[in-house]
Coordinates of C-alpha atoms in Angstrom, one line a residue:
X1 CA 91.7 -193.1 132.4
X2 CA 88.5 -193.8 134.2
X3 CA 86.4 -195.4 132.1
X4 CA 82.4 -196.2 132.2
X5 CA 81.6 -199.8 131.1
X6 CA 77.8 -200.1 129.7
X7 CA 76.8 -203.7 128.8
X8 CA 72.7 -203.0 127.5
X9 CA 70.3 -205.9 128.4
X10 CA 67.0 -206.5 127.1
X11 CA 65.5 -204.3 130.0
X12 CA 68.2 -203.2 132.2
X13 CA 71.8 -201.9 131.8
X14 CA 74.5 -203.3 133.4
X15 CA 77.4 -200.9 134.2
X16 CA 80.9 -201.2 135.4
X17 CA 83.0 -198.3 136.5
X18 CA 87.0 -198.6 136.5
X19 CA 89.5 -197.1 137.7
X20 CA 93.1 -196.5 136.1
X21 CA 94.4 -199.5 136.7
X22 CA 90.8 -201.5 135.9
X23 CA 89.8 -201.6 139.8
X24 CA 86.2 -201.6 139.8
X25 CA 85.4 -198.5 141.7
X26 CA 81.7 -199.9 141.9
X27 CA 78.7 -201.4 139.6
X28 CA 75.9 -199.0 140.2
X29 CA 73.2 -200.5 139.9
X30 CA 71.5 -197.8 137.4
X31 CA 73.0 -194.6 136.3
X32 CA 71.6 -192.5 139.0
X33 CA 73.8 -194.2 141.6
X34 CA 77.0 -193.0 139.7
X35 CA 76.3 -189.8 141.7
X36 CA 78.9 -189.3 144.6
X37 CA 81.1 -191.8 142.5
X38 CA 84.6 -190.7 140.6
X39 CA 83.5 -189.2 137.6
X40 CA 84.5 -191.5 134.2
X41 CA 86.7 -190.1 131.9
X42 CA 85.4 -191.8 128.6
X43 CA 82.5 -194.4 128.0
X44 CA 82.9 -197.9 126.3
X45 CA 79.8 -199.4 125.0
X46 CA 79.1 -203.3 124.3
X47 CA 77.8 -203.2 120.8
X48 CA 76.2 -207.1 119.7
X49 CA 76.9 -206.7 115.9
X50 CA 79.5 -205.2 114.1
X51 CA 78.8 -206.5 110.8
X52 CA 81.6 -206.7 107.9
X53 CA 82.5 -203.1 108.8
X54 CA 83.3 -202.7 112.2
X55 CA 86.3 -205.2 113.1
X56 CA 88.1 -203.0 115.9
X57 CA 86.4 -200.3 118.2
X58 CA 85.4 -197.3 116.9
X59 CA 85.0 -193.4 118.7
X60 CA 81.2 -193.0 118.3
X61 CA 80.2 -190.2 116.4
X62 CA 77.2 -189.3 114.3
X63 CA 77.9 -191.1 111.5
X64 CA 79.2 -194.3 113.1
X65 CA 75.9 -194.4 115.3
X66 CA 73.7 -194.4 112.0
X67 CA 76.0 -197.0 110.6
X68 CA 75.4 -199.1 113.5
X69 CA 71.7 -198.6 113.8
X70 CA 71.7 -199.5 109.5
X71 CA 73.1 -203.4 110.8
X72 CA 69.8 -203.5 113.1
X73 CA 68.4 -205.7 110.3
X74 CA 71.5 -208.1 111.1
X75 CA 70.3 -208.7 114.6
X76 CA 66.9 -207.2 115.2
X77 CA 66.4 -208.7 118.5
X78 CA 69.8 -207.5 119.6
X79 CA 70.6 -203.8 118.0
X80 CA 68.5 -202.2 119.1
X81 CA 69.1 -203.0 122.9
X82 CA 72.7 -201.5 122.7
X83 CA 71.5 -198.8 120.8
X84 CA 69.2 -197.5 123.6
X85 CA 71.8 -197.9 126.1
X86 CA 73.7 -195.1 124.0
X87 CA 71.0 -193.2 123.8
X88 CA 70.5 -193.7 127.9
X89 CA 73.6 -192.8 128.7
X90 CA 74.4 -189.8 126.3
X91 CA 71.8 -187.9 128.3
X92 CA 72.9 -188.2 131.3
X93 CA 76.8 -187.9 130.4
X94 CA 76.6 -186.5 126.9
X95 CA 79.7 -184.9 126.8
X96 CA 82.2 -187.6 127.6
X97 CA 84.0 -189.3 124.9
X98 CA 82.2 -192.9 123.6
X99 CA 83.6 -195.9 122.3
X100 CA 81.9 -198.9 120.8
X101 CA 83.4 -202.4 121.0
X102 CA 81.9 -205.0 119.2
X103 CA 80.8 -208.6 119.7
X104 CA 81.3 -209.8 116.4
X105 CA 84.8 -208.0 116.0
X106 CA 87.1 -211.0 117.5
X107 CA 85.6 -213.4 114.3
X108 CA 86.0 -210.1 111.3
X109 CA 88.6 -212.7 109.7
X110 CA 87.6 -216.0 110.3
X111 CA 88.6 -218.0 107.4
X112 CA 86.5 -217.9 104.5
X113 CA 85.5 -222.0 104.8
X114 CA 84.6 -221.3 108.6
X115 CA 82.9 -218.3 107.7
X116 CA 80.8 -219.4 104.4
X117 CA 77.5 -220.9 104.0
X118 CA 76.6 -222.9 101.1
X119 CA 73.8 -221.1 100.3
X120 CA 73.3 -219.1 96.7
X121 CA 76.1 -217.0 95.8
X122 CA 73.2 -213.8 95.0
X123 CA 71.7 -214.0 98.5
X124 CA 75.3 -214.4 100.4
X125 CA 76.2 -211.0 98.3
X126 CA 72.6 -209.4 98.9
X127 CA 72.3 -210.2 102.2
X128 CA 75.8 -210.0 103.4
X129 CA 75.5 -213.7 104.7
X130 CA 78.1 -215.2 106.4
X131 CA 79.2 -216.6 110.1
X132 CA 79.6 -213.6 112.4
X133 CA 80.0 -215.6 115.6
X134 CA 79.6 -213.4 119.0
X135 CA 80.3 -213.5 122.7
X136 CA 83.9 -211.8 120.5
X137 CA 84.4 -210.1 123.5
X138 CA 84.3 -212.3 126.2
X139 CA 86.6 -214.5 123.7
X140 CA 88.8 -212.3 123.5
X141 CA 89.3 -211.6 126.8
X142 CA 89.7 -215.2 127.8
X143 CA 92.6 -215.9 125.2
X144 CA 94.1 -212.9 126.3
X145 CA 93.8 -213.9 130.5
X146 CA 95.2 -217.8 129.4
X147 CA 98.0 -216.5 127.6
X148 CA 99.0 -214.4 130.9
X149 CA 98.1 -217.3 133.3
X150 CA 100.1 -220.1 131.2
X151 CA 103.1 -217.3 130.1
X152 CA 101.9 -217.4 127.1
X153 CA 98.8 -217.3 124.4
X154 CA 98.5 -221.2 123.7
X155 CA 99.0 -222.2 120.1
X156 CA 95.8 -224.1 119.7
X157 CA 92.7 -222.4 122.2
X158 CA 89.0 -223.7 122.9
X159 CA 87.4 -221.0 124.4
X160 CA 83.8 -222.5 126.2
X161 CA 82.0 -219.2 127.1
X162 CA 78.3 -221.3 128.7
X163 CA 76.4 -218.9 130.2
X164 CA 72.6 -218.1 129.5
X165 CA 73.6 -217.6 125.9
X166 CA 76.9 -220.4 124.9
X167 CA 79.3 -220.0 121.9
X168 CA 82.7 -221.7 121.3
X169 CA 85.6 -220.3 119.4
X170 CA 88.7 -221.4 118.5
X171 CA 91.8 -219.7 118.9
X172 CA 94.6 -220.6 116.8
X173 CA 97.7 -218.3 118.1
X174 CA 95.3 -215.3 119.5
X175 CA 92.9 -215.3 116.6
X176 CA 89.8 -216.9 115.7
X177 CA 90.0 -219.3 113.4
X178 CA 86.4 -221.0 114.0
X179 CA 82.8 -220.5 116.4
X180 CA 79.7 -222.3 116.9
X181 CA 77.5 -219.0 116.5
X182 CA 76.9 -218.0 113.1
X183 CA 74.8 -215.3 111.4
X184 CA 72.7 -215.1 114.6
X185 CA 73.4 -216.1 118.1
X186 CA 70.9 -218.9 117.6
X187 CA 73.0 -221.3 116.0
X188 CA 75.5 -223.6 117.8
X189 CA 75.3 -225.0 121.2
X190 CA 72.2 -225.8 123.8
X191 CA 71.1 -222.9 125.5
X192 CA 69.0 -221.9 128.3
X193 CA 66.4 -220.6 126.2
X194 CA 67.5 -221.1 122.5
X195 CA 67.7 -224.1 120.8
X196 CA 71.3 -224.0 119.1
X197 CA 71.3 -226.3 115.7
X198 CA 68.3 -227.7 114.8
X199 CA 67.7 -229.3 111.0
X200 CA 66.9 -226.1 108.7
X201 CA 64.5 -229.0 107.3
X202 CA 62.5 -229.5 110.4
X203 CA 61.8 -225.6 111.3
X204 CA 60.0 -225.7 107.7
X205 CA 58.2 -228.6 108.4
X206 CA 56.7 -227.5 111.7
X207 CA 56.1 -223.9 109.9
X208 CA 53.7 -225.2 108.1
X209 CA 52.0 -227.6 110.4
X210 CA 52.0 -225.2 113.0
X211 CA 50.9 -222.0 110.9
X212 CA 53.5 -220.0 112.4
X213 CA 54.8 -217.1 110.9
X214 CA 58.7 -216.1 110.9
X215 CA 58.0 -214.3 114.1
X216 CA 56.0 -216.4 116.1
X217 CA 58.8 -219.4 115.0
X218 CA 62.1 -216.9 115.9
X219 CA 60.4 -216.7 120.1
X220 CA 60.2 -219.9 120.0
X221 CA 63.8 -220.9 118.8
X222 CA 65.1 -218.0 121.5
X223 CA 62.7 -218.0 124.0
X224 CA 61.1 -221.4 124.8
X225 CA 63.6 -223.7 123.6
X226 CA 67.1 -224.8 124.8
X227 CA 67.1 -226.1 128.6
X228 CA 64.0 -224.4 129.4
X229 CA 61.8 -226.6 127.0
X230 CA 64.2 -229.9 128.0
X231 CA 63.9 -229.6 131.6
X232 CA 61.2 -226.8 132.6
X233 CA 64.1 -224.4 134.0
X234 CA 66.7 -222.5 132.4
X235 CA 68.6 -222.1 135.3
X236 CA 71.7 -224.7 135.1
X237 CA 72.1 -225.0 138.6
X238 CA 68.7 -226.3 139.0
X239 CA 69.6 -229.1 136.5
X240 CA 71.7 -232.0 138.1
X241 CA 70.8 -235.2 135.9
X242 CA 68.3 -236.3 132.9
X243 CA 67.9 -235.5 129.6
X244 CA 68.2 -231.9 129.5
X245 CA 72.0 -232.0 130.8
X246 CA 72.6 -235.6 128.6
X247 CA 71.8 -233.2 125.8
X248 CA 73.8 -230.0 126.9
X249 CA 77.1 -231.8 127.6
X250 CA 76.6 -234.2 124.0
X251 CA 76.4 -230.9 122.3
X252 CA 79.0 -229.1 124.6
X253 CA 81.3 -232.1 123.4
X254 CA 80.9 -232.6 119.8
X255 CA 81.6 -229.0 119.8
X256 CA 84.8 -228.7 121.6
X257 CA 85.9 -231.8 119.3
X258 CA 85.0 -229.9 115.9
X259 CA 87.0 -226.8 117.2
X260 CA 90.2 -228.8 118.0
X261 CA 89.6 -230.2 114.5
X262 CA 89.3 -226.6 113.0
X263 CA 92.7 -226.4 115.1
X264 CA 94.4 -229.8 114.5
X265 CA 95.4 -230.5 118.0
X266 CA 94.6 -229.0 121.2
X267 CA 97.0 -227.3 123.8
X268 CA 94.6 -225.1 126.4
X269 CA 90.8 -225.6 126.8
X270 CA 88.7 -222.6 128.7
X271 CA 85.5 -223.1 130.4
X272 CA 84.2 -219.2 131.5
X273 CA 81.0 -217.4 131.7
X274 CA 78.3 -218.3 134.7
X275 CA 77.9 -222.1 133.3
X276 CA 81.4 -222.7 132.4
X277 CA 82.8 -220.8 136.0
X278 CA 80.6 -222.6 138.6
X279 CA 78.4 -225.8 136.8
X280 CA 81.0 -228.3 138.3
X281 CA 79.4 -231.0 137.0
X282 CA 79.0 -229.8 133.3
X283 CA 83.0 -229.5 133.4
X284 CA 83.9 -232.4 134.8
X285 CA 81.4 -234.3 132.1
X286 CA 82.6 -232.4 129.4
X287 CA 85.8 -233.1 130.5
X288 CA 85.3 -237.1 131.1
X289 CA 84.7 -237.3 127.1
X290 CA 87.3 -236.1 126.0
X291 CA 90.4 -237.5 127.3
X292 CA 91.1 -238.9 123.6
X293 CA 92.3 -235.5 123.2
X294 CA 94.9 -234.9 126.4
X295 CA 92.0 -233.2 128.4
X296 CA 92.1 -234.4 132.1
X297 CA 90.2 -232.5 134.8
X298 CA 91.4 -232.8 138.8
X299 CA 88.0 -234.1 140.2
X300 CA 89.1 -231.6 143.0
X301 CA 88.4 -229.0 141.1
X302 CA 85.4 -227.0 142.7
X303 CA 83.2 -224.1 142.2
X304 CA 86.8 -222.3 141.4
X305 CA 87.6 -219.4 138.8
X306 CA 90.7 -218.0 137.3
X307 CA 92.7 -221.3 138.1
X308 CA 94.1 -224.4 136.1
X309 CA 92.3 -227.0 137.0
X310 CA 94.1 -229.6 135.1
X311 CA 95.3 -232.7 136.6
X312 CA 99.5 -232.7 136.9
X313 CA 101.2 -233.9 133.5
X314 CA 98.1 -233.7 131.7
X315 CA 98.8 -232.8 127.6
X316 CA 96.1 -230.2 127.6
X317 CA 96.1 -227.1 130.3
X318 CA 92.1 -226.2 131.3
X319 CA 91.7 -223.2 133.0
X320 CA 88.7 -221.8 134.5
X321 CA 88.2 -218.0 134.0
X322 CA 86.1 -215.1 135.0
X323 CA 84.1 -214.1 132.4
X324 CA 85.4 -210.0 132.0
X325 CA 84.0 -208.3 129.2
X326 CA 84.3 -205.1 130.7
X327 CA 87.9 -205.2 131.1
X328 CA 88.0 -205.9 127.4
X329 CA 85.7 -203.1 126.2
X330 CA 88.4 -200.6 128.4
X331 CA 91.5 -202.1 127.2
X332 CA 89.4 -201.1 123.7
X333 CA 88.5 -197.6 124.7
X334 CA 92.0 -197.0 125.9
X335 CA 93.3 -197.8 122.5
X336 CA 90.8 -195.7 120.6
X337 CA 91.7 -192.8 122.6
X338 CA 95.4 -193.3 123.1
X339 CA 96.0 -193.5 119.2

């Protein structure tokens, strides 16, 4: 089955065409370069939110797609960018099959003390509160690529997706068991443009001396914060010392830590997306702090992917691997349509 990857940004798509065997056949840059190119079979669409109700992918049809566009409110920045890349695509291939795979889908069963905020039990009904946790895909794909490099899915997993946006997860014998991203992608780690965890107490305090309203406050959490306001770049590999990386890699840290607690040991750490695959240095300082834990990076180790970069004997395996959502969303249309 030739399938049709489509991965909606803010203001471009980004597509991925494979073949039978997950080849990619090309990554047209828009959708009118697919002409002259094999012709897909089916369509798998990156989806950010899947809410409570969507936990595996699902064959999009009327009725899902309103059900999806009703969790816009969930993620209102995000929603409605994979929702136009539907739309996009349905008109110029609207009669191939379409499957939606889901961000928040790898975290559907994260415990209930992971997944709970103490917050009053009316809104967290309301509202549908909870910890969805995202990047699910990339996650997923990651435990499932160590489990095939080491022979096996490790017991215990810390999967470090850093790229522009950064999540953790833990992995506790293929499923998650704890992230860093909660009800939003805005929670959790340093960023290049969002801030990750700041005291709920603060944001109200600078509300009000600021004047801003709930809007002007939420671009300024995802758009002006993170690396960008610590060092005046987003861009990690213009960042080599100073604050901004002290920060990132105290954060990046702590965080592995609290997952491995979530886990009670540690057996395989994973450092992918464009951060995690070539920063170098951000490894190897992440890595530095935590040999109380077994971690223990070959200083070798360069701008590598898909490799173990562990030093011999060490008690915890690290790998570095290539961030492949797409190959995730197919395996997921393939099982939709093979049922």
């Amino acid at each position: 089955m030739r399938i049709l990857v489509v991965n909606a940004g803010s203001s471009s798509l980004k597509l991925s065409l494979l073949d039978h065997d997950d080849t990619v056949i090309a990554r047209p840059a828009d959708l009118s370069a697919l002409r002259g190119l094999p012709e897909p079979d089916a369509i798998g669409h990156r989806v950010v939110h899947g809410g409570a109700e969507f936990t595996d992918p699902v064959l999009l049809d009327a009725d899902v797609e309103a059900r999806i566009r009703a969790l816009t409110e969930l993620a209102p920045l995000h929603q409605p960018k994979s929702l136009r890349g539907i739309d996009t695509v349905r008109r110029v291939l609207p009669d191939l099959p379409e499957v939606a795979c889901f961000d928040t889908a790898f975290h559907a069963h994260l415990p209930e003390a992971a997944a709970t905020y103490a917050l009053p039990a009316a809104w967290r009904q309301r509202y549908g509160l909870r910890r969805y946790g995202f990047h699910g895909l990339s996650h997923a794909y990651a435990t499932r690529r160590a489990g095939a490099m080491l022979g096996a899915v490790p017991r215990r997993l810390v999967v470090c997706h850093l790229g522009a946006g950064a999540s953790l997860c833990a992995v506790a014998g293929g499923r998650s068991v704890d992230t860093t991203m909660g009800f939003t992608p805005l929670e959790g780690l340093v960023m290049a443009t969002r801030s990750g965890d700041v005291d709920p107490g603060l944001l109200l305090w600078l509300q009000e001396r600021e004047n801003l309203s709930p809007a002007a406050l939420a671009d300024v959490l995802e758009h002006e914060s993170g690396l960008l306001a610590l060092a005046g770049t987003a861009d990690m590999r213009a960042i080599h010392d100073g604050l901004a990386l002290d920060v990132y890699v105290h954060r990046l840290r702590a965080g592995i830590a609290g997952m491995t607690a979530a886990l009670g040991g540690l057996d395989a750490l994973v450092f992918t997306g464009g951060v995690g695959e070539h920063a170098v240095g951000v490894r190897r300082r992440a890595a530095e702090g935590l040999g109380f834990l077994g971690v223990a990076v070959d200083p070798a180790a360069e701008d590598t992917v898909d490799a173990d970069i562990s030093v011999p004997g060490a008690a915890v395996r690290t790998l570095v691997i290539a961030a492949r959502e797409d190959l995730e969303i197919a395996a997921g249309v393939r099982t939709v349509l093979n049922r």
